Coordinates of C-alpha atoms and ligand atoms in Angstrom, one line a residue:
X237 CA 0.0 0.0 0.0
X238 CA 2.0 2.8 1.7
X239 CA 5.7 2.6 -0.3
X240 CA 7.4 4.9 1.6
X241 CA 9.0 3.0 5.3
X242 CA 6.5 3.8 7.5
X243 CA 3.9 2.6 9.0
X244 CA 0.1 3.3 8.5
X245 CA -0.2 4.7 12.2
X246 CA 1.9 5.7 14.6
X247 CA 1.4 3.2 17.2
X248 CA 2.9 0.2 14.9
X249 CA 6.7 2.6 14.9
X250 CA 6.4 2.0 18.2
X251 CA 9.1 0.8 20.2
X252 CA 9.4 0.3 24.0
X253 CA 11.6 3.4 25.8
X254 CA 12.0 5.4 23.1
X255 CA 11.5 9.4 23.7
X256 CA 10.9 12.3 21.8
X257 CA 11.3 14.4 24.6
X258 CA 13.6 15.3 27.8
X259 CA 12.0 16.4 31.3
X260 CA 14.7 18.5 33.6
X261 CA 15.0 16.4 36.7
X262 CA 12.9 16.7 39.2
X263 CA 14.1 18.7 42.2
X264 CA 10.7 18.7 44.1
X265 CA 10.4 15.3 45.1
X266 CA 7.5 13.0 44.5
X267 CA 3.4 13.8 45.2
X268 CA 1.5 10.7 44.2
X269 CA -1.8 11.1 42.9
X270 CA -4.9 9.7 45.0
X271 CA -5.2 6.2 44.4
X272 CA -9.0 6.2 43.3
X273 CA -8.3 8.6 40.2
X274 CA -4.9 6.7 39.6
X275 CA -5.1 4.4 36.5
X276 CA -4.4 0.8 37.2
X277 CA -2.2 -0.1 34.0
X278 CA 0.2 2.4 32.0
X279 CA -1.8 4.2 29.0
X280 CA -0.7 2.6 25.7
X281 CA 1.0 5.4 23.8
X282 CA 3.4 5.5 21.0
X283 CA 7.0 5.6 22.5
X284 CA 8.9 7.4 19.4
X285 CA 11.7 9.4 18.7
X286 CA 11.1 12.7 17.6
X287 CA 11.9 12.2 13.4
X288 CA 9.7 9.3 13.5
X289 CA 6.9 11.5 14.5
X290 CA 8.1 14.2 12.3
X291 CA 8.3 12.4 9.4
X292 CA 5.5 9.6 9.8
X293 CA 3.0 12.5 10.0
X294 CA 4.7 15.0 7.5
X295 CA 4.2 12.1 5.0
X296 CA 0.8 11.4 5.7
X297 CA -0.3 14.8 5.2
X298 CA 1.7 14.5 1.4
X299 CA -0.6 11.9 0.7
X300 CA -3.3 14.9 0.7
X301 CA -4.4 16.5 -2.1
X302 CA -5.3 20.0 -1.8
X303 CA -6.1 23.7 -3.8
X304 CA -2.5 24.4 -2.2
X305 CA -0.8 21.8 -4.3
X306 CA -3.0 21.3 -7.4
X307 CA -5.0 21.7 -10.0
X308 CA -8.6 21.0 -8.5
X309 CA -11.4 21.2 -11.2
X310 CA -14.2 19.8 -8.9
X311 CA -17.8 20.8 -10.7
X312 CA -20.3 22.0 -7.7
X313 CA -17.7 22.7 -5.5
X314 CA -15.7 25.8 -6.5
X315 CA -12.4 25.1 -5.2
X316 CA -11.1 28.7 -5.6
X317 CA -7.8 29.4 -4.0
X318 CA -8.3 30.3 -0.6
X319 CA -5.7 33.6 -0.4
X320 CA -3.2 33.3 2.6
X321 CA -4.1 36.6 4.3
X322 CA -7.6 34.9 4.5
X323 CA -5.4 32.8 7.4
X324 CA -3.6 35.5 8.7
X325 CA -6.2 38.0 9.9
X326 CA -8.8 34.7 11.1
X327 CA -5.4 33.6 13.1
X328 CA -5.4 37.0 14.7
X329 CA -5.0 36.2 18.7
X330 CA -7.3 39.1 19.1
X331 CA -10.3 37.3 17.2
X332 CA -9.6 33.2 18.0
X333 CA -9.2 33.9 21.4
X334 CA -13.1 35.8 22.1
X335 CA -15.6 34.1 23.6
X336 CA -19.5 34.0 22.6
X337 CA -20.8 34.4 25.9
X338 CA -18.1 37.6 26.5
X339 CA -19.8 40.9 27.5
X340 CA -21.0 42.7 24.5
X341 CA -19.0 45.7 25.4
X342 CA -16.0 43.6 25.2
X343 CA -16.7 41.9 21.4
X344 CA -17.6 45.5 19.9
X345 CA -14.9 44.9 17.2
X346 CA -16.1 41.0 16.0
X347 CA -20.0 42.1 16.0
X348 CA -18.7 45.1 13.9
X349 CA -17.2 42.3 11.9
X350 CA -20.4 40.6 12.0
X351 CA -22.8 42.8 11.2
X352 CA -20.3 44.3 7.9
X353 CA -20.2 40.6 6.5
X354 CA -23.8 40.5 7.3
X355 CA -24.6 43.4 5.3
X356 CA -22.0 42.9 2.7
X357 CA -23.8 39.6 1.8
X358 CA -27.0 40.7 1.7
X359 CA -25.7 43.6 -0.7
X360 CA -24.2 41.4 -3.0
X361 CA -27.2 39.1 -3.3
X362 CA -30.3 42.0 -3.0
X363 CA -31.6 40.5 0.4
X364 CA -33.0 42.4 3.2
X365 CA -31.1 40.7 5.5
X366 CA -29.0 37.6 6.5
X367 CA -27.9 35.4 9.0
X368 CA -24.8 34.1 9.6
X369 CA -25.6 31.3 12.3
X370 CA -25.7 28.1 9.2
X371 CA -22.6 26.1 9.4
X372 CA -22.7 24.7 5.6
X373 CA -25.1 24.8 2.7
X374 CA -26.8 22.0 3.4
X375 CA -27.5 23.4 7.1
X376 CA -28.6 26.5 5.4
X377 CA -30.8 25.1 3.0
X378 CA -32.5 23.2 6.1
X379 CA -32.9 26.9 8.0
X380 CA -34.2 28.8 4.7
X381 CA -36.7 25.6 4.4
X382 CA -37.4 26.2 8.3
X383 CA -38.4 30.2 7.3
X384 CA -40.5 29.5 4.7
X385 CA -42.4 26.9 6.6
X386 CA -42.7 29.3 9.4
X387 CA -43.9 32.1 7.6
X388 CA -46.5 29.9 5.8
X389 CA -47.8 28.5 9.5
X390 CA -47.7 32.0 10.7
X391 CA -49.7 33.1 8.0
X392 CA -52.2 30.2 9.0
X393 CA -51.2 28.8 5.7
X394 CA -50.8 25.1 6.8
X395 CA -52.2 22.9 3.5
X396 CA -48.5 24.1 1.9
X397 CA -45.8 21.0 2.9
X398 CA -44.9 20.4 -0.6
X399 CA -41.6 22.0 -2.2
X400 CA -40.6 21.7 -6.0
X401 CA -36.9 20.7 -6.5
X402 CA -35.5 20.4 -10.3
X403 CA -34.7 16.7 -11.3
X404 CA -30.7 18.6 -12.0
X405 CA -30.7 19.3 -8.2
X406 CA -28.0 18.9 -6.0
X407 CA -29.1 15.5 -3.3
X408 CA -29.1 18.3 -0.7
X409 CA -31.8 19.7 -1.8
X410 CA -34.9 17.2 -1.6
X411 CA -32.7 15.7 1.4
X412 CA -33.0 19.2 3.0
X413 CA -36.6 19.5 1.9
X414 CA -37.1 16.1 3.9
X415 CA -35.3 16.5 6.9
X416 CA -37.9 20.0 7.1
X417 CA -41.2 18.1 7.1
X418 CA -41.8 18.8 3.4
X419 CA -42.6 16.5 0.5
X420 CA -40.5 16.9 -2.6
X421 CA -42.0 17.1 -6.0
X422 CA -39.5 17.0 -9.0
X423 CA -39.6 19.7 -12.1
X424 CA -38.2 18.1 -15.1
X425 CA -35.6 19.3 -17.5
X426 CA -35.7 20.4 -20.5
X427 CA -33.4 19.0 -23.3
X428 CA -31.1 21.9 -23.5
X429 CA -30.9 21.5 -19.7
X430 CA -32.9 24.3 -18.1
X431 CA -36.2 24.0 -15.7
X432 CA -39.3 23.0 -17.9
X433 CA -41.5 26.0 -17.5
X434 CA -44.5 23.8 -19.1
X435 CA -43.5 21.0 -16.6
X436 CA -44.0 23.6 -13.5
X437 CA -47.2 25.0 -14.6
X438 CA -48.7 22.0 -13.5
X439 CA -47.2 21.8 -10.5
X440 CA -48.5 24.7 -8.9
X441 CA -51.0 25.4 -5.9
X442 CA -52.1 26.1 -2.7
X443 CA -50.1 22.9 -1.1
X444 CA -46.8 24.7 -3.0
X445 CA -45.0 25.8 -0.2
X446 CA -41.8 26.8 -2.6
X447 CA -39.5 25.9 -5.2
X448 CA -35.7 25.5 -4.5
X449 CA -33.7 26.7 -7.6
X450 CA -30.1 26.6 -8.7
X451 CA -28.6 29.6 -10.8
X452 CA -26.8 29.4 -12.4
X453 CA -28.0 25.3 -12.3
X454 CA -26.2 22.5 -11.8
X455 CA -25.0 22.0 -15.3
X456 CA -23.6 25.3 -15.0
X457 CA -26.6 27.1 -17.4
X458 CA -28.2 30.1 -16.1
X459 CA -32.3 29.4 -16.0
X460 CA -32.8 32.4 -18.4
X461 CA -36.9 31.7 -17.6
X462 CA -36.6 33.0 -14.1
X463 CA -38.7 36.2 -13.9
X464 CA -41.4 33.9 -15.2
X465 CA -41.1 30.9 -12.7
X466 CA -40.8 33.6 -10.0
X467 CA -43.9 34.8 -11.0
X468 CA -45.3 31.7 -11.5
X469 CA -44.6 30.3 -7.9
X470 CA -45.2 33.7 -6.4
X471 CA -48.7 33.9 -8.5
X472 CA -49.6 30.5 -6.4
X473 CA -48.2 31.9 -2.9
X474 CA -45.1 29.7 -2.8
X475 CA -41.8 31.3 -2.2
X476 CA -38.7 31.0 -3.9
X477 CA -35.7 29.5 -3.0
X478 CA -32.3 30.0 -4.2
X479 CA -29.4 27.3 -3.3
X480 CA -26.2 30.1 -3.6
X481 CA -23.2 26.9 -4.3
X482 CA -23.6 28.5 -7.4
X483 CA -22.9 32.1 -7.2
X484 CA -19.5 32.3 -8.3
X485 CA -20.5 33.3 -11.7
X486 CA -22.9 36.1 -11.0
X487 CA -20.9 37.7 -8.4
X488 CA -21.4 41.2 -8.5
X489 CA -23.1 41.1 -12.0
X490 CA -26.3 39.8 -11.0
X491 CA -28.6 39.3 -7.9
X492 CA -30.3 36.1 -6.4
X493 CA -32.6 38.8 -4.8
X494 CA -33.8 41.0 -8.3
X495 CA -34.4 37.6 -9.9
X496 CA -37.2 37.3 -7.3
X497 CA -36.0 34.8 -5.2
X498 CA -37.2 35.6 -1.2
X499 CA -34.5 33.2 0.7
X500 CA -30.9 32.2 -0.2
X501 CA -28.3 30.1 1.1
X502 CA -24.2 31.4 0.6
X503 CA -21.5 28.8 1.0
X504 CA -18.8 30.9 2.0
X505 CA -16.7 28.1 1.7
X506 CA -17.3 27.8 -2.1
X507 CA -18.4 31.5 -3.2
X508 CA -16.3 33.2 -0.9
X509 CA -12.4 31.5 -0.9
X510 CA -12.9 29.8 2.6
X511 CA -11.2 26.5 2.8
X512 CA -13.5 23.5 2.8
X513 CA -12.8 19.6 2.4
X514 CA -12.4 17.1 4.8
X515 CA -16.2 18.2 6.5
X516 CA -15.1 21.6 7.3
X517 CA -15.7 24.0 8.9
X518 CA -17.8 25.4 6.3
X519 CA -20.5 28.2 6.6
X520 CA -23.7 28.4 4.8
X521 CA -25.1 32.0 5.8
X522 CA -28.7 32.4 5.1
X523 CA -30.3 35.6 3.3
X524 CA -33.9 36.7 3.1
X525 CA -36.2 39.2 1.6
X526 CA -38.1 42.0 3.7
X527 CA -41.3 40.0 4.6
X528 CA -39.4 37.3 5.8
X529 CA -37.0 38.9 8.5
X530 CA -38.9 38.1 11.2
X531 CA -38.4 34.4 11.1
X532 CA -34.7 34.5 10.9
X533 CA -32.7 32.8 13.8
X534 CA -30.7 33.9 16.6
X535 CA -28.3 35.2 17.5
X536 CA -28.3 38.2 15.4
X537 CA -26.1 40.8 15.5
X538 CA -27.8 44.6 15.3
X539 CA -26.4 48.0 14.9
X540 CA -27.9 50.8 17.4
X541 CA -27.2 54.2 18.3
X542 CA -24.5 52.9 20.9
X543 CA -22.6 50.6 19.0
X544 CA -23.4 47.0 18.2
X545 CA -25.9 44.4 20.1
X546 CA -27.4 41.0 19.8
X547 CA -30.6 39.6 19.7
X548 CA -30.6 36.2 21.6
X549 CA -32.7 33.4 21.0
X550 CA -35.1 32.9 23.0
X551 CA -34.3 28.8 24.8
X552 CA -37.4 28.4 26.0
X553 CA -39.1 28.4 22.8
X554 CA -39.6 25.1 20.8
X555 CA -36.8 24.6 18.4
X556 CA -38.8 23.8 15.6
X557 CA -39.5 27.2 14.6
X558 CA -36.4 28.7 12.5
X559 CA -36.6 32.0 14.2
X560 CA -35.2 30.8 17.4
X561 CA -31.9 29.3 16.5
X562 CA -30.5 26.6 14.1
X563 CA -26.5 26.3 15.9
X564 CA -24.4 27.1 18.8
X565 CA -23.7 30.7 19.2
X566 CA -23.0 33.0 15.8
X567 CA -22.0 30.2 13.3
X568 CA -18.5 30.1 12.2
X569 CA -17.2 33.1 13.4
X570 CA -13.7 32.6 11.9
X571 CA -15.0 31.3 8.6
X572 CA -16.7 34.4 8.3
X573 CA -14.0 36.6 9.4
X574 CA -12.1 35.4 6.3
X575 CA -14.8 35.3 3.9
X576 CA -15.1 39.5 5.2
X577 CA -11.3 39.3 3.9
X578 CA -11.7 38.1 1.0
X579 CA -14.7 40.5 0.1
X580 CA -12.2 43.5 1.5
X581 CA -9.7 42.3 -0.6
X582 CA -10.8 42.1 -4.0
X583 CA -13.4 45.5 -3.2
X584 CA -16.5 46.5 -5.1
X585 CA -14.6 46.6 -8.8
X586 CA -12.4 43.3 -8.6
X587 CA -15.2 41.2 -7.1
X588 CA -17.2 42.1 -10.3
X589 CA -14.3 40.2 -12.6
X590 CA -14.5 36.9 -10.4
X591 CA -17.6 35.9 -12.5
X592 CA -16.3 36.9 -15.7
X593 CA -12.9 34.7 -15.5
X594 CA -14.6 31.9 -13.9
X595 CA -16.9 31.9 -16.8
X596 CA -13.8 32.2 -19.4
X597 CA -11.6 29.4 -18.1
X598 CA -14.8 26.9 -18.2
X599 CA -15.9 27.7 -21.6
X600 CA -12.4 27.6 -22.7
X601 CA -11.6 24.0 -21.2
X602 CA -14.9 22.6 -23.0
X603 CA -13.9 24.1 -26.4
X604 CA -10.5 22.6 -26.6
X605 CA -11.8 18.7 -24.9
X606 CA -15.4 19.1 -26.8
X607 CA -13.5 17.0 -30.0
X608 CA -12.7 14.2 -27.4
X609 CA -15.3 14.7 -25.0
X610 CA -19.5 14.2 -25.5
X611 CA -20.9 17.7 -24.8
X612 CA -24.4 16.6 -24.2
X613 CA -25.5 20.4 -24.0
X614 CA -23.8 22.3 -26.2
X615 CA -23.7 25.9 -25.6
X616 CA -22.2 28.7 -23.5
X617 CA -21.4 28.0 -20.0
X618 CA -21.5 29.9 -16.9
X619 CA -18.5 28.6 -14.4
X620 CA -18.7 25.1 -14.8
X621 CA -19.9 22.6 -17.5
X622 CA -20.9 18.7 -18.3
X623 CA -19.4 15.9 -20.4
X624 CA -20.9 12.6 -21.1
X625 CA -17.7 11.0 -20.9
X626 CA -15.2 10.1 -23.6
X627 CA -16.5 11.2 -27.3
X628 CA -15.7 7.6 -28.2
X629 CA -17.8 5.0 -26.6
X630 CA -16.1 2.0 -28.5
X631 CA -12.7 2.0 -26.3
X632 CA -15.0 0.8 -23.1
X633 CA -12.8 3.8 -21.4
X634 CA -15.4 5.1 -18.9
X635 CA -15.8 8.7 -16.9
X636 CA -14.3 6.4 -13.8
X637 CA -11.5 5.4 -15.3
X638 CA -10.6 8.9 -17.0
X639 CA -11.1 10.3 -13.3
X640 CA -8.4 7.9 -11.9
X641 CA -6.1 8.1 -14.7
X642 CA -6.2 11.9 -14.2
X643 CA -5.0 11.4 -10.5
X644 CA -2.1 9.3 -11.8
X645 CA -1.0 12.5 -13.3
X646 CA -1.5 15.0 -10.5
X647 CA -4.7 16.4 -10.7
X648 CA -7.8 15.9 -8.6
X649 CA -10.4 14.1 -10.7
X650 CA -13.3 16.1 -11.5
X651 CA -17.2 15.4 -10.1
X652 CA -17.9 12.4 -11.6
X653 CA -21.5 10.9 -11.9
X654 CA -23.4 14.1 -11.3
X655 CA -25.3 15.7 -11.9
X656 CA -27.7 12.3 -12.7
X657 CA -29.1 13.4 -15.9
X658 CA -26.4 11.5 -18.3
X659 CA -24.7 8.2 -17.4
X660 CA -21.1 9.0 -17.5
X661 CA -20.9 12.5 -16.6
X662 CA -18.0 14.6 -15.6
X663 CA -18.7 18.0 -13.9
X664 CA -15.6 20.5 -14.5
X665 CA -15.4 23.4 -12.7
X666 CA -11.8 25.5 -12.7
X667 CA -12.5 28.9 -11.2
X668 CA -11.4 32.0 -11.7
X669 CA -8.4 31.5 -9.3
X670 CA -6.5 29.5 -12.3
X671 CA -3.5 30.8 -14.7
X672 CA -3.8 29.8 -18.6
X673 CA -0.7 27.4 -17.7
X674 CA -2.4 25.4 -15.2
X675 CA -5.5 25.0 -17.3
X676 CA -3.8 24.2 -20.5
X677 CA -1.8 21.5 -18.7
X678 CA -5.0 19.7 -17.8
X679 CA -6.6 20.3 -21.2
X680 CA -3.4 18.7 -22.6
X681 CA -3.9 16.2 -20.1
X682 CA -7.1 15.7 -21.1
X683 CA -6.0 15.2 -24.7
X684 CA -3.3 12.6 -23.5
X685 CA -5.8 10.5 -21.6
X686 CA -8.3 10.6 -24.5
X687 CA -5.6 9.0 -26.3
X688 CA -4.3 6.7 -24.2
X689 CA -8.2 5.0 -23.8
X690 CA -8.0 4.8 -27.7
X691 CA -4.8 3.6 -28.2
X692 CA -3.6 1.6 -25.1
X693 CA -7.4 1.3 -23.2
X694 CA -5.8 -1.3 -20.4
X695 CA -4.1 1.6 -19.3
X696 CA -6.7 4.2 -18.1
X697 CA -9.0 1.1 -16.7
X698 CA -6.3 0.1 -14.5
X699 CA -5.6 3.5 -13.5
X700 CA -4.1 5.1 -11.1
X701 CA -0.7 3.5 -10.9
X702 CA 0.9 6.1 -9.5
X703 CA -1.1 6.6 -6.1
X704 CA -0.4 5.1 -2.5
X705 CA -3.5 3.2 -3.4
X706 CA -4.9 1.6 -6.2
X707 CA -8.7 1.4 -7.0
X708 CA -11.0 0.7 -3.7
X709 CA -13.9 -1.8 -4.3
X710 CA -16.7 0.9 -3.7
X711 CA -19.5 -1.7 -3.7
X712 CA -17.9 -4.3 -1.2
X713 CA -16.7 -1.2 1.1
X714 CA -20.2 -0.2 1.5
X715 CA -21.9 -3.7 1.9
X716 CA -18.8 -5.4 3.9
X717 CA -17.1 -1.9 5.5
X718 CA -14.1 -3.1 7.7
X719 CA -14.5 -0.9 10.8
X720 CA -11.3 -1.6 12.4
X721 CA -8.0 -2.2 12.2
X722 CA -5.5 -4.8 13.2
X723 CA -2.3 -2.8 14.4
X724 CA 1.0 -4.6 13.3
X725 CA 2.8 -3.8 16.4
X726 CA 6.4 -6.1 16.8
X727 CA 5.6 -7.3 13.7
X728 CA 6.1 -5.4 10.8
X729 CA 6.4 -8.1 7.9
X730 CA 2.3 -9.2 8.4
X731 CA -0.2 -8.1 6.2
X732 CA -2.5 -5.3 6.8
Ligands
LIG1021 C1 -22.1 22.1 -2.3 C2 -23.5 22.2 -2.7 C3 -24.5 22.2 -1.8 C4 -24.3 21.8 -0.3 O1 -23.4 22.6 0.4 P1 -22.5 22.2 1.6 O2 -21.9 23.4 2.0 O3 -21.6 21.1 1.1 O4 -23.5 21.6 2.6 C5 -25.8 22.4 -2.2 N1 -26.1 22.6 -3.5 C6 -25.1 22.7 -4.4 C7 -25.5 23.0 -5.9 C8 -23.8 22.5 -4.1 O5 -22.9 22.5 -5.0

């Protein structure tokens, strides 16, 4: 598996005595510990020397693949390069070191921080207002879902529990929609990709609670019909949702909010150059229109005549209503703090070329690989796009095995098998973060794989050959998954 001399964990480089460290000697004599909270056996730790440990764990984290060392062209995901001073002022010991239940007159600066990002947001987007208590997308989507089912029951409204989701949907969405109470009912497509307004008609009623939309959608196509589903939906006395993962592209040239939409989810770990991977921590802030600020949760973060304050939620409440809270505290403070960087950094004029460049580096990579790729949809992009796999179905070369070949050669495989409306699609997505060099090295790349499955096929369906491991056995993993371990301590020649 691993080539390099070292063991999978630490515990099997174990060996009896040795140290990493050195105590001074002990000139105070000896204290024992009460014998009740004394343990009855020595712990079992790792007894290492100090390069051991240096380099067992420097050469796990090699075996990571990250936007800091590669080319990352994950569809969905905008893996934008997350800029370093991001990291610098969120590892300022005046900010990681506050506490959320600190006097208010002591936090003045991070609320001020707060309520900026709070307001910068709901600029950018044509909100009212939004909160930033949502740890991820999917957590937002849940909370926007929770504020438009409150404001419907509020209204006395209750006959509304269904909610329209697009069959090109990210899985969060109907699993959002179901985690709320809500039934999903799906919208079609239409062949060139876009919500089927003749589809939705039907659709609509007084048990619409609302639709959740994607725009620019999934297969990176902006819904051009959108002022006519939001009337549509709005005609029936739903409310629209808008799932932001996909915002990159209209940043600062158009608004989630003059579209029509009434709630929107950010993830300021895709949109906004915070790190994300590995499960986080991500932040999904949540925007609203004016009708709707009521029903946003707490804490919120206000500005007054004598600086800034926060509304609390109120505990005693049920939590089933969105407007008390959805998370512990304000969210992801420090996630926000450097998505307020970020927004700093690039200022009112550069944020407006983010979408622009995005969009340029994604239509460029589908016109050079469209000879050797199927491009099911055939038309401009916005910051991402979809192939059906190889152009060339007789080589048996499928959008798996191009994915693994393509880590073989250094670059993290695209999103594969989504979105679900063609068999063998690959989602590419390179943001605007890219230089023409790094993206003609994967288009060439591209090129060289295409080749390969037509000339030497073998090759790309035993791909990769290059990576600590090989190809896992998805199916067996899930229906046989081996939940532990066997440690090879004392003996390092048996099998893993
Ligand atoms: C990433 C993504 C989500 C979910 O966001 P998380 O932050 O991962 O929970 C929802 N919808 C779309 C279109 C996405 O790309």
């Amino acid at each position: 598996m691993n080539n390099k001399l070292y063991g999978n964990l630490i515990f099997e480089l174990s060996h009896p005595g040795r140290r990493a460290y050195s105590l001074p000697e002990n000139h105070f004599g000896s204290h024992p510990l009460p014998a009740a909270i004394k343990r009855e056996n020595d712990a079992e730790l790792p007894e290492c020397d100090e390069m051991t440990v240096v380099r067992h764990y420097t050469n796990h984290s090699e075996n990571n693949f990250g936007v800091d060392n590669g080319f990352y062209p994950l569809g969905s995901c905008t893996m934008k390069y997350n800029p370093v001073i991001n990291e610098e002022i969120a590892s300022l010991k005046t900010f990681t070191s506050l506490h959320p239940l600190q006097p208010i007159d002591t936090v003045q600066g991070a609320l001020e921080v707060e309520y900026n990002i709070q307001r910068a947001l709901a600029s950018i987007t044509g909100m009212a207002d939004v909160t930033l208590n949502p740890y991820a997308g999917a957590h937002g989507e849940l909370t926007g879902l929770m504020i438009i089912s409150s404001y419907h029951q509020h209204r006395g409204d209750t006959k509304r529990t269904k909610v329209i989701v697009p069959d090109s949907a990210h899985g969060t969405n109907p699993a959002s929609a179901a985690v709320c109470g809500l039934e999903v009912v799906e919208v079609k497509s239409t062949p060139d990709g876009l919500v089927d307004v003749n589809d939705l008609k039907p659709l609509l009623g007084d048990d619409i609670a609302g639709i959740m939309m994607t725009n620019p959608n999934t297969l990176g196509l902006f819904e051009k019909d959108i002022l006519e589903i939001a009337k549509l939906v709005h005609d029936c006395g739903g409310l629209l949702y808008y799932d932001g993962a996909n915002l990159n592209p209209l940043l600062g040239a158009a608004r989630p909010g003059d579209m029509g939409f009434d709630v929107i989810h950010l993830n300021l770990h895709k949109t906004f150059s915070t790190p994300h991977g590995g499960g986080g921590p991500g932040s999904g802030p949540v925007g609203v229109c004016e009708k709707l600020i009521p029903f946003l949760p707490k804490p919120h973060v206000y500005k007054t005549k004598e600086g800034f304050s926060v509304e609390n939620p109120n505990l005693t409440e049920e939590y089933s209503t969105a407007n008390n809270r959805v998370s512990g505290y304000h969210g992801n403070f420090l996630v926000s703090l450097r998505a307020y960087t970020y927004i700093l950094t690039l200022g009112k004029n550069h944020i407006k070329e983010v979408g622009p460049l995005a969009t340029l580096n994604a239509n460029y990579i589908k016109e050079c690989l469209k000879n050797d790729y199927e491009l099911p949809i055939d038309c401009l992009c916005k910051h991402e796009f979809v192939f059906d796999g190889l152009k060339d179905k007789s080589t048996g070369v499928t959008t798996m095995d191009v994915a693994k070949r393509l880590l073989d050669y250094g670059y993290h495989a695209p999103t594969i098998y989504f979105p679900l409306l063609f068999h063998e699609a690959m989602m590419i997505e390179p943001t605007e973060s890219e230089s023409k060099d790094t993206i003609d090295g994967f288009i060439k790349t591209m090129h060289i794989i295409a080749k390969e499955a037509r000339d030497t096929p073998e090759l790309v369906k035993e791909a990769p050959h290059n990576t600590p491991i090989g190809r896992v056995d998805d199916v067996l993993a899930a229906k046989h998954p081996i939940l532990t371990y066997r440690q090879l301590i004392n003996d390092m020649s048996e099998e893993a």
